[in-house]
CSV table of C-alpha atoms and ligand atoms in Angstrom, one decimal:
chain,number,residue,atom,x,y,z
O,1,MET,CA,-39.9,136.4,160.3
O,2,ARG,CA,-39.1,139.9,161.8
O,3,LEU,CA,-39.7,140.2,165.5
O,4,ASP,CA,-42.2,143.1,165.2
O,5,ARG,CA,-44.2,141.2,162.6
O,6,PHE,CA,-44.3,138.1,164.8
O,7,LEU,CA,-45.4,140.1,167.8
O,8,SER,CA,-48.2,141.9,166.1
O,9,HIS,CA,-49.5,138.7,164.4
O,10,SER,CA,-49.4,136.6,167.5
O,11,SER,CA,-50.7,139.2,169.9
O,12,GLY,CA,-53.1,141.2,167.6
O,13,LEU,CA,-51.4,144.5,168.7
O,14,SER,CA,-50.5,147.2,166.2
O,15,ARG,CA,-46.9,147.7,165.1
O,16,ASN,CA,-46.8,150.9,167.1
O,17,GLN,CA,-48.1,149.2,170.3
O,18,VAL,CA,-45.5,146.5,169.7
O,19,LYS,CA,-42.8,149.2,169.4
O,20,VAL,CA,-43.7,150.7,172.8
O,21,LEU,CA,-43.6,147.3,174.5
O,22,LEU,CA,-40.2,146.5,172.9
O,23,HIS,CA,-38.8,149.8,174.0
O,24,ARG,CA,-40.0,149.1,177.6
O,25,GLY,CA,-38.2,145.7,177.6
O,26,ASP,CA,-41.4,143.8,177.9
O,27,VAL,CA,-40.4,141.3,175.2
O,28,LEU,CA,-38.2,138.5,176.1
O,29,ILE,CA,-36.6,136.0,173.7
O,30,ASP,CA,-35.4,132.8,175.4
O,31,GLY,CA,-35.5,134.8,178.7
O,32,GLN,CA,-33.5,137.8,177.5
O,33,PRO,CA,-35.1,141.3,176.9
O,34,VAL,CA,-34.9,142.3,173.3
O,35,ARG,CA,-35.4,145.8,171.8
O,36,ASP,CA,-34.5,145.3,168.2
O,37,SER,CA,-37.8,145.1,166.3
O,38,SER,CA,-36.0,143.9,163.1
O,39,LEU,CA,-34.5,140.8,164.7
O,40,GLN,CA,-35.2,137.6,162.8
O,41,VAL,CA,-37.0,135.0,164.9
O,42,ASN,CA,-38.3,131.5,164.2
O,43,ALA,CA,-40.3,128.8,165.7
O,44,THR,CA,-37.4,127.6,167.9
O,45,ASN,CA,-37.5,130.9,169.9
O,46,ARG,CA,-39.5,131.1,173.1
O,47,ILE,CA,-40.9,134.6,173.0
O,48,THR,CA,-42.9,136.2,175.8
O,49,LEU,CA,-44.8,139.5,176.0
O,50,GLU,CA,-45.3,141.0,179.5
O,51,GLY,CA,-44.6,137.5,180.8
O,52,LYS,CA,-47.1,135.7,178.5
O,53,LEU,CA,-45.8,133.0,176.1
O,54,LEU,CA,-46.7,133.9,172.5
O,55,HIS,CA,-47.6,131.2,170.0
O,56,TRP,CA,-46.3,131.0,166.5
O,57,PRO,CA,-49.0,131.9,164.0
O,58,ARG,CA,-50.5,128.9,162.3
O,59,ASN,CA,-49.4,127.8,158.9
O,60,TYR,CA,-51.7,128.3,155.9
O,61,TYR,CA,-51.6,126.2,152.7
O,62,VAL,CA,-53.8,127.4,149.8
O,63,MET,CA,-54.5,126.2,146.3
O,64,LEU,CA,-55.5,129.0,143.9
O,65,HIS,CA,-56.9,128.8,140.4
O,66,LYS,CA,-54.8,131.6,139.0
O,67,PRO,CA,-56.5,133.8,136.4
O,68,LEU,CA,-54.7,135.5,133.5
O,69,GLY,CA,-52.9,138.8,134.3
O,70,TYR,CA,-52.1,138.1,137.9
O,71,VAL,CA,-48.5,137.8,139.1
O,72,CYS,CA,-47.1,135.4,141.8
O,73,SER,CA,-44.8,138.1,143.2
O,74,THR,CA,-45.1,139.4,146.8
O,75,GLU,CA,-43.7,142.8,145.8
O,76,GLU,CA,-45.6,145.6,144.1
O,77,SER,CA,-46.0,145.2,140.4
O,78,SER,CA,-47.9,146.8,137.5
O,79,HIS,CA,-50.1,143.6,137.5
O,80,PRO,CA,-52.4,142.6,140.4
O,81,LEU,CA,-50.8,140.1,142.9
O,82,VAL,CA,-52.3,136.6,143.4
O,83,ALA,CA,-52.5,137.2,147.1
O,84,SER,CA,-55.1,140.0,146.4
O,85,LEU,CA,-57.5,137.2,145.4
O,86,ILE,CA,-57.5,135.8,148.9
O,87,ALA,CA,-59.7,138.0,151.1
O,88,ARG,CA,-58.2,137.1,154.4
O,89,VAL,CA,-56.0,139.1,156.9
O,90,TRP,CA,-53.3,136.6,156.6
O,91,ALA,CA,-53.1,136.7,152.7
O,92,GLY,CA,-50.2,139.1,152.8
O,93,GLU,CA,-48.1,136.5,154.7
O,94,LEU,CA,-48.2,134.0,151.9
O,95,HIS,CA,-45.7,133.4,149.1
O,96,SER,CA,-46.2,131.0,146.2
O,97,ALA,CA,-44.4,127.7,146.1
O,98,GLY,CA,-43.4,127.9,142.4
O,99,ARG,CA,-44.5,130.8,140.3
O,100,LEU,CA,-46.5,131.1,137.2
O,101,ASP,CA,-46.1,133.8,134.6
O,102,ALA,CA,-48.8,136.5,134.3
O,103,ASP,CA,-49.9,134.8,131.0
O,104,THR,CA,-50.3,131.4,132.6
O,105,THR,CA,-53.4,130.1,134.4
O,106,GLY,CA,-54.0,127.3,136.8
O,107,LEU,CA,-52.7,125.8,140.0
O,108,VAL,CA,-50.7,128.0,142.3
O,109,LEU,CA,-49.9,126.8,145.8
O,110,LEU,CA,-49.4,129.6,148.5
O,111,THR,CA,-48.2,129.2,152.0
O,112,ASN,CA,-46.5,131.0,154.9
O,113,ASP,CA,-44.5,127.8,155.6
O,114,GLY,CA,-41.1,128.3,154.1
O,115,ASN,CA,-39.9,124.8,154.8
O,116,TRP,CA,-42.9,123.3,153.0
O,117,SER,CA,-42.5,125.5,149.9
O,118,HIS,CA,-38.8,124.8,149.9
O,119,ALA,CA,-39.4,121.1,149.9
O,120,LEU,CA,-41.8,121.4,147.1
O,121,THR,CA,-39.6,123.6,144.8
O,122,SER,CA,-36.2,122.3,145.7
O,123,PRO,CA,-34.6,121.0,142.4
O,124,ARG,CA,-33.4,117.9,144.4
O,125,ARG,CA,-37.0,116.9,145.0
O,126,HIS,CA,-37.8,116.7,141.3
O,127,CYS,CA,-41.4,117.4,142.1
O,128,ASP,CA,-43.4,117.0,138.8
O,129,LYS,CA,-45.3,120.0,137.4
O,130,THR,CA,-48.0,119.2,134.8
O,131,TYR,CA,-49.1,121.8,132.2
O,132,LEU,CA,-51.6,121.9,129.4
O,133,ALA,CA,-50.1,123.9,126.5
O,134,GLY,CA,-51.9,125.3,123.4
O,135,VAL,CA,-49.5,126.0,120.6
O,136,LYS,CA,-49.4,128.0,117.4
O,137,HIS,CA,-48.1,125.4,114.9
O,138,PRO,CA,-49.1,121.7,114.5
O,139,LEU,CA,-47.4,119.3,116.8
O,140,GLN,CA,-45.1,116.7,115.2
O,141,PRO,CA,-44.9,113.3,116.8
O,142,GLU,CA,-41.0,113.5,116.9
O,143,LEU,CA,-41.4,116.2,119.6
O,144,VAL,CA,-42.2,113.5,122.2
O,145,GLU,CA,-38.7,112.1,121.9
O,146,ARG,CA,-37.1,115.5,121.8
O,147,PHE,CA,-38.8,116.4,125.1
O,148,ALA,CA,-37.8,113.0,126.6
O,149,ALA,CA,-34.2,113.5,125.5
O,150,GLY,CA,-33.9,117.0,127.0
O,151,ILE,CA,-33.9,120.2,124.9
O,152,VAL,CA,-31.2,122.8,124.5
O,153,LEU,CA,-33.0,126.1,125.0
O,154,ASN,CA,-32.2,129.0,122.6
O,155,ASP,CA,-30.5,131.0,125.3
O,156,ASP,CA,-29.1,128.3,127.6
O,157,PRO,CA,-26.6,125.7,126.7
O,158,LYS,CA,-27.5,123.3,129.5
O,159,PRO,CA,-30.2,120.9,128.2
O,160,THR,CA,-33.4,120.5,130.1
O,161,LEU,CA,-34.0,117.4,132.1
O,162,PRO,CA,-36.1,114.7,130.4
O,163,ALA,CA,-39.7,115.8,130.2
O,164,GLN,CA,-42.9,114.0,129.2
O,165,LEU,CA,-44.9,115.3,126.2
O,166,GLN,CA,-48.3,113.8,125.5
O,167,ILE,CA,-49.8,115.2,122.3
O,168,LEU,CA,-53.6,115.6,122.8
O,169,ASP,CA,-54.5,117.0,119.3
O,170,THR,CA,-52.8,119.0,116.6
O,171,HIS,CA,-52.4,122.1,118.7
O,172,SER,CA,-52.4,121.0,122.3
O,173,ALA,CA,-50.3,118.9,124.6
O,174,ARG,CA,-49.8,117.9,128.2
O,175,VAL,CA,-46.2,118.5,129.5
O,176,LYS,CA,-44.8,117.1,132.6
O,177,LEU,CA,-41.6,118.7,133.9
O,178,HIS,CA,-39.3,117.8,136.8
O,179,GLU,CA,-37.6,121.1,137.0
O,180,GLY,CA,-38.8,124.7,137.0
O,181,ARG,CA,-36.6,127.1,134.9
O,182,TYR,CA,-37.8,130.5,134.1
O,183,HIS,CA,-40.6,130.4,131.4
O,184,GLN,CA,-39.5,126.8,130.8
O,185,VAL,CA,-42.5,125.4,128.9
O,186,ARG,CA,-42.6,128.4,126.6
O,187,ARG,CA,-38.8,128.2,126.0
O,188,MET,CA,-38.9,124.5,125.3
O,189,PHE,CA,-41.5,124.9,122.6
O,190,ALA,CA,-39.7,128.0,121.2
O,191,ALA,CA,-36.5,125.9,120.9
O,192,CYS,CA,-38.6,123.5,118.8
O,193,SER,CA,-39.7,126.4,116.5
O,194,ASN,CA,-43.2,126.5,118.0
O,195,ARG,CA,-45.0,129.0,120.2
O,196,VAL,CA,-47.1,128.5,123.3
O,197,GLU,CA,-50.3,130.5,123.0
O,198,THR,CA,-52.1,129.3,126.2
O,199,LEU,CA,-50.6,127.6,129.2
O,200,HIS,CA,-52.4,126.2,132.2
O,201,ARG,CA,-50.9,124.3,135.2
O,202,GLU,CA,-52.9,121.2,136.2
O,203,ALA,CA,-50.9,119.8,139.0
O,204,ILE,CA,-47.8,120.1,141.2
O,205,GLY,CA,-46.5,116.7,142.5
O,206,ASN,CA,-49.6,114.9,143.9
O,207,ILE,CA,-51.7,118.0,144.2
O,208,ALA,CA,-54.1,118.6,141.3
O,209,LEU,CA,-56.1,121.7,140.7
O,210,ASP,CA,-59.5,121.2,142.2
O,211,ALA,CA,-61.9,121.1,139.3
O,212,SER,CA,-64.6,122.8,141.4
O,213,LEU,CA,-62.5,126.0,141.7
O,214,GLN,CA,-63.4,128.6,139.1
O,215,SER,CA,-60.7,131.0,137.8
O,216,GLY,CA,-59.8,133.3,140.7
O,217,GLN,CA,-61.2,131.0,143.4
O,218,TRP,CA,-59.1,129.2,146.1
O,219,ARG,CA,-59.4,126.9,149.0
O,220,GLU,CA,-57.2,125.7,151.9
O,221,LEU,CA,-55.4,122.4,151.3
O,222,THR,CA,-56.5,119.4,153.3
O,223,SER,CA,-54.0,118.0,155.8
O,224,GLU,CA,-53.6,115.0,153.5
O,225,GLU,CA,-52.7,117.2,150.6
O,226,VAL,CA,-50.2,119.1,152.7
O,227,ALA,CA,-48.5,115.9,153.9
O,228,ASN,CA,-48.6,114.2,150.5
O,229,VAL,CA,-46.5,116.6,148.3
C,1,URA,N1,-43.4,127.5,132.1
C,1,URA,C1,-43.7,128.7,131.5
C,1,URA,O1,-43.2,129.0,130.4
C,1,URA,N2,-44.5,129.5,132.2
C,1,URA,C2,-45.0,129.2,133.4
C,1,URA,O2,-45.7,130.0,134.0
C,1,URA,C3,-44.7,128.0,134.0
C,1,URA,C4,-43.9,127.1,133.3
């Protein structure tokens, strides 16, 4: 995190007030005065302001039931951002641990803890993601084996990792993936000459979307959920 951001978050001062204090040499990092507001700092730094030790802002872990039309980006977009659904001063600090397309609904996890989101999304962790897909054409039983064997996408020669497909009825299925390539579920069905019309994420790893959350609602994760990814 940038030093000026850390200072204003942990002290409650405005960016301008922070600038003045930095200029005056009132900010020490590990005992040394620092004037560069853009310096990157982390939780291992001991940062004092006018002699007082500042504490690292707390971590937030949120599950959101993402509605259609919202994007998981942190940058401005023509679509509204998922963080705008979280009416808290700290919402702007959050990033999503694994994105969903604007056209996909369901579970999005948001946090300001980069280590946690990295652990959750790292390809080496193979954290399962579970989706419900509604498709245009009837589902053939052979598709179960094709998903399990790995599918060569139309525009990528590297086959997908084995995925589980559970056919629920002629036009809907539950898909469990261990990886998270761009638009992966839609592209897997497209490679099998079908088309995803609705897509909803039910779970990431051990965290399932809370059934009591309506579209657009959110809650903080419990400490058990945070620890049990
Ligand atoms: N796969 C997709 O195609 N879209 C998503 O949002 C997530 C997985």
